[in-house]
PDB file of C-alpha atoms in Angstrom:
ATOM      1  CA  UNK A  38      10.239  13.555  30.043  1.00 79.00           C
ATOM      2  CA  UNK A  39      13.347  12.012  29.424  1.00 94.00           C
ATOM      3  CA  UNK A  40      13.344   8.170  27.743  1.00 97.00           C
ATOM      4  CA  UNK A  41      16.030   6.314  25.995  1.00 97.00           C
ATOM      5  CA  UNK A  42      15.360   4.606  22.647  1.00 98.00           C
ATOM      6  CA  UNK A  43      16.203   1.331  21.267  1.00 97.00           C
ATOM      7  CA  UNK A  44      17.047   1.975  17.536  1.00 97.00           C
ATOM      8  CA  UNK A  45      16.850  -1.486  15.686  1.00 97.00           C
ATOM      9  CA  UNK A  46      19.970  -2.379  13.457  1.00 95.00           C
ATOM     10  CA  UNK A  47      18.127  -1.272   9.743  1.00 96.00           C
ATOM     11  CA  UNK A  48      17.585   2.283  11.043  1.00 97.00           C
ATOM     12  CA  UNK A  49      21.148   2.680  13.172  1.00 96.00           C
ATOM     13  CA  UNK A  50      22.422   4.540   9.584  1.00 95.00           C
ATOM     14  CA  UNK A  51      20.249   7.931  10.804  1.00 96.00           C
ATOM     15  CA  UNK A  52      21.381   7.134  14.511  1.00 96.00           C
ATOM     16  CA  UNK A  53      25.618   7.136  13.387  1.00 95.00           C
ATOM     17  CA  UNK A  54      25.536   3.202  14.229  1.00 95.00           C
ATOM     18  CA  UNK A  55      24.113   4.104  17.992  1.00 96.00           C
ATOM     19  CA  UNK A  56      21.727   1.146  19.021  1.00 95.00           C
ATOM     20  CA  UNK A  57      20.112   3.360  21.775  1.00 96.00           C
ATOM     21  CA  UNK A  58      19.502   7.035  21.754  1.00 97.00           C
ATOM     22  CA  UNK A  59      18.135   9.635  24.448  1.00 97.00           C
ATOM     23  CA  UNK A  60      15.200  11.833  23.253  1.00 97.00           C
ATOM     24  CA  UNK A  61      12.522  13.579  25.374  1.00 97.00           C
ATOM     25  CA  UNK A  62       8.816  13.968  24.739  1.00 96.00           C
ATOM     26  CA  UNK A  63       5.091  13.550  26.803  1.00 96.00           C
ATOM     27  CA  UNK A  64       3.765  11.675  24.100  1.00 97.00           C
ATOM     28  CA  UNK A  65       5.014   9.215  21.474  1.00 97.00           C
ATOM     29  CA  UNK A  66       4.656  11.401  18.844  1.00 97.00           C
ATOM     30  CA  UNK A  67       6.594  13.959  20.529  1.00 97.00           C
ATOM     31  CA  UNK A  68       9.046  11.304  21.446  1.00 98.00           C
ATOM     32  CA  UNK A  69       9.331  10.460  17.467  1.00 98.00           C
ATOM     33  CA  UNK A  70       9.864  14.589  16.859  1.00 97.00           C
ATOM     34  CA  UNK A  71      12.235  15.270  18.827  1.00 97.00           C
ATOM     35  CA  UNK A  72      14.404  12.316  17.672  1.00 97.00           C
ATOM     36  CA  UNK A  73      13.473  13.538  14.081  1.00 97.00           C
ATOM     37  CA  UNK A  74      15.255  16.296  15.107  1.00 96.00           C
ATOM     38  CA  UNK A  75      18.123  14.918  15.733  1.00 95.00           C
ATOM     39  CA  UNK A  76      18.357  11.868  13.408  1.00 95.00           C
ATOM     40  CA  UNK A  77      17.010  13.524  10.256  1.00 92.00           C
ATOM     41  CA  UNK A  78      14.663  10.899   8.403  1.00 94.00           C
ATOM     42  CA  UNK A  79      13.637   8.522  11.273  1.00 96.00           C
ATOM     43  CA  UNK A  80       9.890  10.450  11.708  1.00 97.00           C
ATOM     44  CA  UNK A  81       9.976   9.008   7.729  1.00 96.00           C
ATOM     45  CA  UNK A  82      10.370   5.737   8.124  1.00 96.00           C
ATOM     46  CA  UNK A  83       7.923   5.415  11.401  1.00 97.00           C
ATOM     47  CA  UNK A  84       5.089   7.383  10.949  1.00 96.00           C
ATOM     48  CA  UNK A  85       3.236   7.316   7.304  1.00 92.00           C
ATOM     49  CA  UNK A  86       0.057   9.485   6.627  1.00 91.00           C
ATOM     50  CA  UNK A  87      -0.360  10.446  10.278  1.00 91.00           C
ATOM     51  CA  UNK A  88      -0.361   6.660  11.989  1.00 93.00           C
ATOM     52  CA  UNK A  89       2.590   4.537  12.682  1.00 95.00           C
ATOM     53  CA  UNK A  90       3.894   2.369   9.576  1.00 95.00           C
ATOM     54  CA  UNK A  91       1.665  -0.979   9.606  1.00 94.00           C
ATOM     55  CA  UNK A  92       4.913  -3.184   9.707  1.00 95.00           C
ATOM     56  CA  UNK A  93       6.711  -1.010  12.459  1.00 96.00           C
ATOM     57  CA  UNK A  94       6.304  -2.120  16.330  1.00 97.00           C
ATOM     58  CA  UNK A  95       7.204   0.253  18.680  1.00 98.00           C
ATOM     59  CA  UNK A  96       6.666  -0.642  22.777  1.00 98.00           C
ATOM     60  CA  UNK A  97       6.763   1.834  25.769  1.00 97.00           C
ATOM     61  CA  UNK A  98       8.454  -0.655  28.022  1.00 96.00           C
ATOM     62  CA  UNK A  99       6.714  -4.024  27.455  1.00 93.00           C
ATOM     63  CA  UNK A 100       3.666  -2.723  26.052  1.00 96.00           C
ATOM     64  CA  UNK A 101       3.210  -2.398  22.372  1.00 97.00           C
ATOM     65  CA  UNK A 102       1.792   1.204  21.463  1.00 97.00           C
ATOM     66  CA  UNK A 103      -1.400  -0.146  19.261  1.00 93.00           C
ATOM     67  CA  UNK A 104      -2.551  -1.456  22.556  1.00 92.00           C
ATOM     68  CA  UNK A 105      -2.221   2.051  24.379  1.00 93.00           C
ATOM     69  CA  UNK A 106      -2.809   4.643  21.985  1.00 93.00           C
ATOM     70  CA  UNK A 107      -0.969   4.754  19.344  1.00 95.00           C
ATOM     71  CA  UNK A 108       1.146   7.909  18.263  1.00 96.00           C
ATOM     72  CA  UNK A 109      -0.827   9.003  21.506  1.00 96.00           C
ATOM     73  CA  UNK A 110       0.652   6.852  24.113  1.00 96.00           C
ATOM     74  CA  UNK A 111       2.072   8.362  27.212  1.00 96.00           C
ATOM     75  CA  UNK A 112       5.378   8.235  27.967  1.00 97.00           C
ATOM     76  CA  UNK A 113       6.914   9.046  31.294  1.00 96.00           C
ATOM     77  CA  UNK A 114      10.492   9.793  32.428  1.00 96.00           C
ATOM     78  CA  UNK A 115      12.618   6.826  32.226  1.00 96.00           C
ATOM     79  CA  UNK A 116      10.716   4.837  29.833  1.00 97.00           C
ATOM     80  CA  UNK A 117      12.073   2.544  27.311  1.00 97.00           C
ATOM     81  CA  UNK A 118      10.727   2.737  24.071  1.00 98.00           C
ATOM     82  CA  UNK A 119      11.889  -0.130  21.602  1.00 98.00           C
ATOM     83  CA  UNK A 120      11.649   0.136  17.761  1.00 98.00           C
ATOM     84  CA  UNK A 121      10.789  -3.421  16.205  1.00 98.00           C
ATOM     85  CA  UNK A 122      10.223  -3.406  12.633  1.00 97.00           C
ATOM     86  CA  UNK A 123       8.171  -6.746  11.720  1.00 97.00           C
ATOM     87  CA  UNK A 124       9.032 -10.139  10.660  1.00 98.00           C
ATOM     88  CA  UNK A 125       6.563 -10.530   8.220  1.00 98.00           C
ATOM     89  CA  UNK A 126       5.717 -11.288   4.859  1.00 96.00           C
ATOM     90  CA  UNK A 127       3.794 -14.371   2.873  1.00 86.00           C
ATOM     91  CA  UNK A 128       3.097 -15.662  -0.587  1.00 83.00           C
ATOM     92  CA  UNK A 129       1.240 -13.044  -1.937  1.00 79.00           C
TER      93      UNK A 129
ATOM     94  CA  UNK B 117      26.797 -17.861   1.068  1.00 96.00           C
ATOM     95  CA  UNK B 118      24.575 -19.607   3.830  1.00 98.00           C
ATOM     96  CA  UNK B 119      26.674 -21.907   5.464  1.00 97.00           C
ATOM     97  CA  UNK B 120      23.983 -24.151   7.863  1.00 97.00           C
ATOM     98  CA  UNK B 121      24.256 -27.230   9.860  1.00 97.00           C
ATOM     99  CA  UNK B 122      22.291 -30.172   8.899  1.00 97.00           C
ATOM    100  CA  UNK B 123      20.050 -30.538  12.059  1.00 97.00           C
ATOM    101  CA  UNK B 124      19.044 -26.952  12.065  1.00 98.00           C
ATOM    102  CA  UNK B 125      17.814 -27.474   8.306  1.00 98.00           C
ATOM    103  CA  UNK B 126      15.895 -30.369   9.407  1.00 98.00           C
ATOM    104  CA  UNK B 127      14.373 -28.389  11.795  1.00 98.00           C
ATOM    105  CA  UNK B 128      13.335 -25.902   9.815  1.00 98.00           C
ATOM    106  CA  UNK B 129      12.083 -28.229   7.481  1.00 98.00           C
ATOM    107  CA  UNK B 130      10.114 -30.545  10.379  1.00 98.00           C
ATOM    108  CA  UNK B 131       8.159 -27.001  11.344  1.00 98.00           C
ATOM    109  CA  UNK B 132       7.019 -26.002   7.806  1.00 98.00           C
ATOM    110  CA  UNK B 133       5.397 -29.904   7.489  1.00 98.00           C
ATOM    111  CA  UNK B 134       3.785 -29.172  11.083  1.00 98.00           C
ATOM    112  CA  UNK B 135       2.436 -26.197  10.582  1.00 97.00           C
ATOM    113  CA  UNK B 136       1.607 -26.875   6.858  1.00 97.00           C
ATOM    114  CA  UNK B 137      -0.859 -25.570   4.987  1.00 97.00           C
ATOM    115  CA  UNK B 138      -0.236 -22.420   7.122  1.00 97.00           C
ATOM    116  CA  UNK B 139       2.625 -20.501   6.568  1.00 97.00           C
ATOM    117  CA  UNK B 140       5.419 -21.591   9.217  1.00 98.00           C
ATOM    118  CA  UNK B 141       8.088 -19.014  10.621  1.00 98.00           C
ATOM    119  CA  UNK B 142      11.076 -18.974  12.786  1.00 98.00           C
ATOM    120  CA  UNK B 143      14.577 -17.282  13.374  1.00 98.00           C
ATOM    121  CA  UNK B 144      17.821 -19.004  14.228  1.00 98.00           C
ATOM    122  CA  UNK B 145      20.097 -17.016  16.445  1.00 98.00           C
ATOM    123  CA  UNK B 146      23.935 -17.304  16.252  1.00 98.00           C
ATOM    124  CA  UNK B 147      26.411 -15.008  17.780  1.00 97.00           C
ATOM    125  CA  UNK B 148      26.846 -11.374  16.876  1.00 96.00           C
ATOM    126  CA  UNK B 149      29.533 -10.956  14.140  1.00 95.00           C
ATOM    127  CA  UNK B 150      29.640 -14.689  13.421  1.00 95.00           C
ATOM    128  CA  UNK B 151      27.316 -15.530  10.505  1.00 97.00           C
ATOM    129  CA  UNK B 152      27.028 -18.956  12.289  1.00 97.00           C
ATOM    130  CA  UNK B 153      23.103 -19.647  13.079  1.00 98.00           C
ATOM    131  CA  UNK B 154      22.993 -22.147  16.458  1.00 97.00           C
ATOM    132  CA  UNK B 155      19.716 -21.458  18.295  1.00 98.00           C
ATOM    133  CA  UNK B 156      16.542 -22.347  16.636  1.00 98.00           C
ATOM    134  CA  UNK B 157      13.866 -20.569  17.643  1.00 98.00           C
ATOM    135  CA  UNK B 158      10.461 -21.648  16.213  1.00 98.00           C
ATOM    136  CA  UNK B 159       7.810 -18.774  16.209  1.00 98.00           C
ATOM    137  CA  UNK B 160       4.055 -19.292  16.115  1.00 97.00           C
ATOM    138  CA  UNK B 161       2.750 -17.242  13.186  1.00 97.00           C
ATOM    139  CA  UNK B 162       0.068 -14.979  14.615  1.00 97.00           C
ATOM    140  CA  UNK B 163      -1.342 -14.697  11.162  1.00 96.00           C
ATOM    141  CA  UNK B 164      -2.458 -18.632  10.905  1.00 96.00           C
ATOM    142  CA  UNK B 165      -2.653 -17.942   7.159  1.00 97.00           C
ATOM    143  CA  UNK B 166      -1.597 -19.965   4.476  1.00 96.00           C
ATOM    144  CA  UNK B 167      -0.637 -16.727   2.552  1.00 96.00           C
ATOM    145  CA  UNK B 168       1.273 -14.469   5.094  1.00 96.00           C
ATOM    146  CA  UNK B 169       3.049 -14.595   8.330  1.00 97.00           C
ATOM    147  CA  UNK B 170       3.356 -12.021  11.008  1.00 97.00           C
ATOM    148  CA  UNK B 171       5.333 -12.797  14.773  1.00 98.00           C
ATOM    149  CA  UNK B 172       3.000 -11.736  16.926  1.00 97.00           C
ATOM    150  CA  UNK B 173       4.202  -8.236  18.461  1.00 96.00           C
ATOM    151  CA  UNK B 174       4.755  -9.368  22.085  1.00 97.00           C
ATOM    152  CA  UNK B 175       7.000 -12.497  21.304  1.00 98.00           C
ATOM    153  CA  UNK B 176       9.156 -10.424  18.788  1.00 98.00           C
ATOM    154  CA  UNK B 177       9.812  -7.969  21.944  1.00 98.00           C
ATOM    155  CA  UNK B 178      10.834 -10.845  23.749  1.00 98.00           C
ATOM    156  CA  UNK B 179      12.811 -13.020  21.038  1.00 98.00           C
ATOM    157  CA  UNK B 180      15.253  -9.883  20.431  1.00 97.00           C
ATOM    158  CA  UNK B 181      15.382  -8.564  24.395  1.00 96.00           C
ATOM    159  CA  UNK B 182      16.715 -12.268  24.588  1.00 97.00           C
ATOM    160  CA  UNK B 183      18.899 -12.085  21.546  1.00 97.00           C
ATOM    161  CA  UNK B 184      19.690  -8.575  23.015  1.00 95.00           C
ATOM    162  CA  UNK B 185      21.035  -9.873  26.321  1.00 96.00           C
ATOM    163  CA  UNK B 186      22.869 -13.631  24.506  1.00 97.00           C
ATOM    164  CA  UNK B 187      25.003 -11.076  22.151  1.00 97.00           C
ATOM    165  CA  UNK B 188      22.993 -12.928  19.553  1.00 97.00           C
ATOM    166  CA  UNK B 189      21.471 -11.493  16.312  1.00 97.00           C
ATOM    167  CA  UNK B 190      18.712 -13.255  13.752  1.00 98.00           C
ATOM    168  CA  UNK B 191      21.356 -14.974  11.401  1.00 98.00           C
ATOM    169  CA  UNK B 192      18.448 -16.949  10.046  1.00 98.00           C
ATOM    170  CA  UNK B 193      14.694 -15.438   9.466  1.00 98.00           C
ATOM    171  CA  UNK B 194      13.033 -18.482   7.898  1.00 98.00           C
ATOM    172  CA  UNK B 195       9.207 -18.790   6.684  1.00 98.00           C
ATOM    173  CA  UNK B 196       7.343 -20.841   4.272  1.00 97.00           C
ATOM    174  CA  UNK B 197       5.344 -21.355   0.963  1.00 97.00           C
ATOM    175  CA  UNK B 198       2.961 -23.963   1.273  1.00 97.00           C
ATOM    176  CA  UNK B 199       1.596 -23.723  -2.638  1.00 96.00           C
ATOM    177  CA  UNK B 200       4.519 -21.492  -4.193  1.00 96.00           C
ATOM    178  CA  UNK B 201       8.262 -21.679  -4.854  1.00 96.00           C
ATOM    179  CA  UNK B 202      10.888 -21.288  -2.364  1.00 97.00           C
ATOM    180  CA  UNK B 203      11.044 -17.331  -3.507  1.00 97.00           C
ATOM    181  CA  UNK B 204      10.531 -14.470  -1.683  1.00 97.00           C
ATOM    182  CA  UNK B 205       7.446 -13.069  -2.918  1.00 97.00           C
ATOM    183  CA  UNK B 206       6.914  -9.082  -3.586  1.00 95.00           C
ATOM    184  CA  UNK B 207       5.395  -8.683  -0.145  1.00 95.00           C
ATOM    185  CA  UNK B 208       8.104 -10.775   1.429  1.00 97.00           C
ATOM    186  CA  UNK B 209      10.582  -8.206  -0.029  1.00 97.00           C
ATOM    187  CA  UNK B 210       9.093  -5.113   1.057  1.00 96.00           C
ATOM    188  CA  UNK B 211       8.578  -6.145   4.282  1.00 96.00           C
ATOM    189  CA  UNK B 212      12.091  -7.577   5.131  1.00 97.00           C
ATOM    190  CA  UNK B 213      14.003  -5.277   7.724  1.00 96.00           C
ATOM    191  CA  UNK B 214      17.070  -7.190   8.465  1.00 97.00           C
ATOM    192  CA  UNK B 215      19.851  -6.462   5.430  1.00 95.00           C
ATOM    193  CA  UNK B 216      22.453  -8.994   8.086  1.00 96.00           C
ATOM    194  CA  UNK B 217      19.866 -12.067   8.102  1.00 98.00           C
ATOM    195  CA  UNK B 218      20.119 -15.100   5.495  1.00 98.00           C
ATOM    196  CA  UNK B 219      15.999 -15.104   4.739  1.00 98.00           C
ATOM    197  CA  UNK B 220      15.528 -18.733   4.112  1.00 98.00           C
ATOM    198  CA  UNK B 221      12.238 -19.928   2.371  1.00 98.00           C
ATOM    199  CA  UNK B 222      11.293 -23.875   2.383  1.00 98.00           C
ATOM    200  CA  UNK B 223       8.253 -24.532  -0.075  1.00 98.00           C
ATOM    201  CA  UNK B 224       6.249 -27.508   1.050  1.00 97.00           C
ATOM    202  CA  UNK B 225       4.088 -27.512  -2.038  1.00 97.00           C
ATOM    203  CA  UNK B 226       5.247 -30.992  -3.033  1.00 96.00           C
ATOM    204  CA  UNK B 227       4.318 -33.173   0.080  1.00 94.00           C
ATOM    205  CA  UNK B 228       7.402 -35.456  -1.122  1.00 94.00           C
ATOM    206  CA  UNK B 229      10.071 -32.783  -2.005  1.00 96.00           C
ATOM    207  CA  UNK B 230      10.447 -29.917  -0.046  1.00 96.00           C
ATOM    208  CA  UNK B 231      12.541 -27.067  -1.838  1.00 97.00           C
ATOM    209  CA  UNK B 232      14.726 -24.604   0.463  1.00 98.00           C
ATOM    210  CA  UNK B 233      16.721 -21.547  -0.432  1.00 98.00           C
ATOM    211  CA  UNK B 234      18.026 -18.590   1.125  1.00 98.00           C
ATOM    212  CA  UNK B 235      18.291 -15.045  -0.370  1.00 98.00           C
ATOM    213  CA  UNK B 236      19.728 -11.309   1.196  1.00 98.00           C
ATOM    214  CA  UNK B 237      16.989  -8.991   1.201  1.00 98.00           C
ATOM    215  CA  UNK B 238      18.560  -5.249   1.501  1.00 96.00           C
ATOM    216  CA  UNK B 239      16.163  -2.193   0.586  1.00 94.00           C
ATOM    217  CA  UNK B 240      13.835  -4.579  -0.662  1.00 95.00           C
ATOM    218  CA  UNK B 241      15.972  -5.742  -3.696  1.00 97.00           C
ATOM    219  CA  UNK B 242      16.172  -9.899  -3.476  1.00 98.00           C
ATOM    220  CA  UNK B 243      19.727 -11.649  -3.889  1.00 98.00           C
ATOM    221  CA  UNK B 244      20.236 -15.580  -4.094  1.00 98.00           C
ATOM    222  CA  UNK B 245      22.980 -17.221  -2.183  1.00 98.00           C
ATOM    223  CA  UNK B 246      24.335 -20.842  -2.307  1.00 98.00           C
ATOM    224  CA  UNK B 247      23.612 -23.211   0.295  1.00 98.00           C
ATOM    225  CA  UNK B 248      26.331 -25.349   2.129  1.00 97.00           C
ATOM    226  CA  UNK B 249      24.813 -28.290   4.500  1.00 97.00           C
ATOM    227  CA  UNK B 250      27.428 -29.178   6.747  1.00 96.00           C
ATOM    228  CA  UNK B 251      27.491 -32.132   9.534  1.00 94.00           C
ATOM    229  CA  UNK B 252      29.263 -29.685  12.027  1.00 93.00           C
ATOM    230  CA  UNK B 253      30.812 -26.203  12.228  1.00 92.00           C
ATOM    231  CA  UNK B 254      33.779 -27.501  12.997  1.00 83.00           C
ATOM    232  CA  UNK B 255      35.300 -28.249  10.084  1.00 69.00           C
ATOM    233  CA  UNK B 256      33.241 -25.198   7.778  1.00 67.00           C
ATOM    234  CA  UNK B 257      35.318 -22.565   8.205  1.00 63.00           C
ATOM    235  CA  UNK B 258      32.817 -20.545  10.495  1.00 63.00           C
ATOM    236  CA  UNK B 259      34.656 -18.900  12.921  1.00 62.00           C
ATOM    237  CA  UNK B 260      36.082 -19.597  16.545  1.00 59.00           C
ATOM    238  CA  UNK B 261      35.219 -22.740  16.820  1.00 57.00           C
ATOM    239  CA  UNK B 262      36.948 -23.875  13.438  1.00 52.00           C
ATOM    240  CA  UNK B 263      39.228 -25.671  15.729  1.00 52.00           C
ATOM    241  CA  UNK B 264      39.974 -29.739  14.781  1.00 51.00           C
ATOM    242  CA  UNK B 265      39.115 -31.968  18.169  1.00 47.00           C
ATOM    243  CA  UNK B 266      41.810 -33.024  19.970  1.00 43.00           C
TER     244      UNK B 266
END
């Protein structure tokens, strides 16, 4: 299955500035491999102890992954998977 | 330097009181490559806490598909304090994912004085910048449209 990525502007340095990339995969967590493999250190900043990072969003089309299974989620040829990381924070 | 007109801070300001004492959060949008924020774009804070704030995961997708499509980037990521100092706190910094934005923090601790200040967040390490209110772009030095009116 071939899908094209949306790389969000803090992780374009392992992407050589590209804001979307091709990578191929039945699965998210394929998807996330085989971009690994060719942007060195992006598994790293996604995926932590097995699960995706808590402030990370990623969406297969418009639907964020939590909602669908996770590193699990299907993904099917000519998807668009987006990389969000979170606004977030607070006080504490 | 955060160079900001004075609408956009009132704004800003305006939503923190609102929402206050949850934590308040917003972005304002300007054109890519200009450092000018123009669009102010209140979020709701899916976290309703007074002690953190989270957009909630489908309006983020749709706040930078928009952005995406205007040629517009977050030039402003703004959020509260309701009981602490305009500072980026230790979470704040870890979180932060946008080493371009101007994170600007208004405290509305004191319900007469606000306090607001904006800081560079890059690899979690926190930098203070100045503040320049202006009236208008026009005359700030901010780009294309640093053009006196006819």
């Amino acid at each position: 299955m071939a899908v094209t990525v949306s790389i969000p502007t803090i992780l374009r340095t392992h992407t050589g500035g590209e804001k979307s990339v091709p990578a191929a995969g039945a699965t998210l967590a394929e998807v996330i491999d085989d971009l690994d493999a060719n942007h060195g250190g992006l598994k790293a900043r996604l995926v932590k102890d097995g699960a995706l990072h808590r402030f990370v969003n990623i969406y297969v089309n418009d639907e964020d992954v939590r909602f669908a299974g996770g590193l699990e989620a299907k993904v099917a040829d000519g998807d668009n998977v987006t990389i969000l990381p979170a606004v977030a924070g607070g006080a504490l | 330097m955060l160079t900001i007109r004075r609408d956009l801070v009132d704004a800003m300001v305006a939503h923190a009181r609102r929402d206050h004492p949850d934590e308040a959060c917003g972005v304002i949008a300007g054109p890519d490559g200009s450092d000018r924020p123009e669009r102010f774009i209140p979020m709701l804070n899916a976290a309703r806490s007074p002690t953190f704030y989270e957009f909630d995961s489908a309006d983020l997708l749709r706040l930078y598909r928009e952005m995406d499509a205007n040629d517009e980037v977050p030039v402003v990521i703004y959020h509260s304090h309701t009981a602490t100092e305009a500072y980026p706190s230790r979470t704040d910094a870890k979180i932060a994912a946008e080493p371009f934005a101007h994170y600007v923090l208004v405290s509305t601790r004191d319900p007469h004085q606000h306090e607001l200040r904006s800081f560079r967040i890059v690899d979690g390490a926190i930098t203070e910048e100045p503040v320049e209110v202006v009236e208008s772009y026009r005359f700030a030095h901010t780009g294309p449209d640093d053009v006196p009116e006819a």
